[in-house]
Coordinates of C-alpha atoms in Angstrom, one line a residue:
X1 CA 119.4 129.1 116.7
X2 CA 116.3 128.9 114.5
X3 CA 114.0 128.5 117.5
X4 CA 115.4 131.7 119.0
X5 CA 115.4 133.7 115.8
X6 CA 111.8 133.3 114.6
X7 CA 108.3 133.9 115.9
X8 CA 106.8 131.9 113.1
X9 CA 104.9 129.0 114.7
X10 CA 105.4 126.6 111.8
X11 CA 109.1 127.3 111.5
X12 CA 109.5 126.7 115.2
X13 CA 107.7 123.4 114.9
X14 CA 109.9 122.2 112.1
X15 CA 113.0 123.3 114.0
X16 CA 111.8 121.2 116.9
X17 CA 111.3 118.2 114.6
X18 CA 114.9 118.7 113.3
X19 CA 116.0 118.6 116.9
X20 CA 114.2 115.3 117.4
X21 CA 115.9 113.8 114.4
X22 CA 119.3 115.0 115.6
X23 CA 118.8 113.7 119.1
X24 CA 117.6 110.4 117.5
X25 CA 120.7 110.1 115.4
X26 CA 123.0 110.8 118.4
X27 CA 121.1 108.2 120.5
X28 CA 119.8 110.9 123.0
X29 CA 116.4 109.2 123.1
X30 CA 115.1 110.9 126.3
X31 CA 115.7 114.4 124.8
X32 CA 114.1 113.3 121.5
X33 CA 111.0 111.9 123.4
X34 CA 110.6 115.1 125.4
X35 CA 110.6 117.2 122.2
X36 CA 108.2 114.8 120.5
X37 CA 105.8 115.3 123.4
X38 CA 106.3 119.1 123.1
X39 CA 105.5 119.0 119.4
X40 CA 102.4 116.8 120.0
X41 CA 101.2 119.2 122.7
X42 CA 101.9 122.5 121.0
X43 CA 101.2 121.6 117.3
X44 CA 98.4 119.0 117.5
X45 CA 96.7 120.0 114.2
X46 CA 99.9 120.7 112.2
X47 CA 101.6 118.6 109.6
X48 CA 104.5 117.9 112.0
X49 CA 102.4 116.2 114.7
X50 CA 102.2 112.9 112.7
X51 CA 106.0 112.9 112.3
X52 CA 106.4 113.6 116.0
X53 CA 104.1 110.6 116.8
X54 CA 106.0 108.4 114.4
X55 CA 109.4 109.3 115.9
X56 CA 108.0 108.8 119.4
X57 CA 106.8 105.3 118.4
X58 CA 110.1 104.5 116.8
X59 CA 112.1 105.7 119.8
X60 CA 110.0 103.7 122.2
X61 CA 110.2 100.6 119.9
X62 CA 114.0 101.0 119.7
X63 CA 114.1 101.3 123.5
X64 CA 112.1 98.0 123.8
X65 CA 109.2 99.8 125.4
X66 CA 106.7 97.9 123.3
X67 CA 103.5 98.4 125.4
X68 CA 104.1 102.1 125.5
X69 CA 104.8 102.2 121.8
X70 CA 101.6 100.3 121.1
X71 CA 99.6 102.7 123.2
X72 CA 101.1 105.8 121.4
X73 CA 100.4 104.1 118.0
X74 CA 96.7 103.7 119.0
X75 CA 96.6 107.3 120.2
X76 CA 98.0 108.4 116.9
X77 CA 95.4 106.5 114.9
X78 CA 92.7 108.2 116.9
X79 CA 94.1 111.7 116.5
X80 CA 95.7 111.7 113.1
X81 CA 94.2 111.5 109.6
X82 CA 95.2 108.6 107.4
X83 CA 98.1 109.2 105.1
X84 CA 101.7 108.3 104.5
X85 CA 102.7 108.6 108.2
X86 CA 99.8 106.4 109.2
X87 CA 101.1 103.6 106.9
X88 CA 104.5 103.9 108.6
X89 CA 102.8 103.7 112.0
X90 CA 100.8 100.5 110.9
X91 CA 104.1 99.0 109.8
X92 CA 105.8 99.9 113.1
X93 CA 102.8 98.6 115.1
X94 CA 103.2 95.3 113.2
X95 CA 106.8 95.2 114.3
X96 CA 105.7 95.9 117.9
X97 CA 103.2 93.0 117.7
X98 CA 105.9 90.7 116.5
X99 CA 108.1 91.5 119.4
X100 CA 105.2 90.8 121.7
X101 CA 104.5 87.4 120.0
X102 CA 101.1 88.7 118.6
X103 CA 101.7 87.4 115.1
X104 CA 98.1 87.5 113.8
X105 CA 97.7 91.1 114.9
X106 CA 101.1 91.9 113.3
X107 CA 99.9 90.4 110.0
X108 CA 96.8 92.7 110.2
X109 CA 98.9 95.8 110.6
X110 CA 101.3 94.9 107.9
X111 CA 98.3 94.2 105.6
X112 CA 97.0 97.7 106.4
X113 CA 100.4 99.2 105.6
X114 CA 100.7 97.2 102.4
X115 CA 97.2 98.2 101.1
X116 CA 97.3 101.9 102.0
X117 CA 101.0 102.8 101.3
X118 CA 102.1 104.3 98.1
X119 CA 105.7 103.8 99.0
X120 CA 107.0 100.6 97.2
X121 CA 109.7 100.0 99.8
X122 CA 107.2 100.2 102.7
X123 CA 104.7 98.0 100.8
X124 CA 107.3 95.4 99.9
X125 CA 108.7 95.5 103.4
X126 CA 105.3 94.8 104.9
X127 CA 104.8 91.9 102.5
X128 CA 108.2 90.5 103.5
X129 CA 107.3 90.7 107.2
X130 CA 104.1 88.8 106.5
X131 CA 106.0 86.2 104.6
X132 CA 108.5 85.9 107.4
X133 CA 105.7 85.2 109.9
X134 CA 104.3 82.5 107.7
X135 CA 107.8 81.1 107.1
X136 CA 108.4 80.9 110.8
X137 CA 105.1 79.1 111.1
X138 CA 106.3 76.7 108.4
X139 CA 103.4 77.7 106.2
X140 CA 105.6 77.9 103.2
X141 CA 102.8 78.3 100.7
X142 CA 101.5 81.5 102.3
X143 CA 105.1 82.7 102.8
X144 CA 105.9 82.2 99.2
X145 CA 102.7 84.0 98.1
X146 CA 103.9 87.1 99.9
X147 CA 107.5 86.9 98.7
X148 CA 106.2 86.3 95.1
X149 CA 104.1 89.5 95.3
X150 CA 107.3 91.4 96.1
X151 CA 109.1 89.8 93.2
X152 CA 106.3 90.3 90.8
X153 CA 104.9 93.8 91.7
X154 CA 107.7 95.5 93.6
X155 CA 110.8 94.3 91.9
X156 CA 112.3 97.8 92.2
X157 CA 112.0 97.7 96.0
X158 CA 114.8 97.3 98.4
X159 CA 113.2 94.0 99.6
X160 CA 113.5 92.1 96.3
X161 CA 116.8 90.4 97.1
X162 CA 115.6 89.2 100.5
X163 CA 112.3 87.9 99.0
X164 CA 114.3 85.9 96.4
X165 CA 116.5 84.6 99.1
X166 CA 113.5 83.4 101.1
X167 CA 112.0 81.8 98.1
X168 CA 115.2 79.8 97.8
X169 CA 115.0 78.8 101.5
X170 CA 111.4 77.6 101.0
X171 CA 112.5 75.5 98.0
X172 CA 115.3 74.0 100.2
X173 CA 112.9 73.3 103.1
X174 CA 110.7 71.4 100.6
X175 CA 113.8 69.5 99.3
X176 CA 113.6 71.1 95.9
X177 CA 117.4 71.7 95.9
X178 CA 117.7 72.4 92.2
X179 CA 115.1 75.2 92.5
X180 CA 116.8 76.5 95.6
X181 CA 120.1 76.7 93.8

């Protein structure tokens, strides 16, 4: 209704973004992707374009279209200013690289997200992802370093419990059972 009731360019853009979010929640990915493309084309300089890029990347990632999601991420970096959305895109690109088995590149993207984000949950989440890559590589020292940063600096984040759990797993892998307990 909002789209039909207003001539205000900005309000129409936000209404379209609302439609993207609704379609995303109802698993209507194709419709959401079409509207993301519409927002990017019609509102390239607006504050909603970065959100549209992020949602498009997320939808492609969720649809396991990793190469396309990577391509859109790179396009977004070229067209958008740095900021909170860019940090979320760095994080999502790191996840894309993990799914492609490109772990060193994933670490780079998570590091970017960690260093530039002001959101403690995003920062802690990036550190945990880095820790997980090192854990899977059995480089427990580097994994523990990342989990410890979460515990020391971001103890209010939603990743704290998981980081503590992984520290216990590392202790167990190193046969330090009392510490693991």
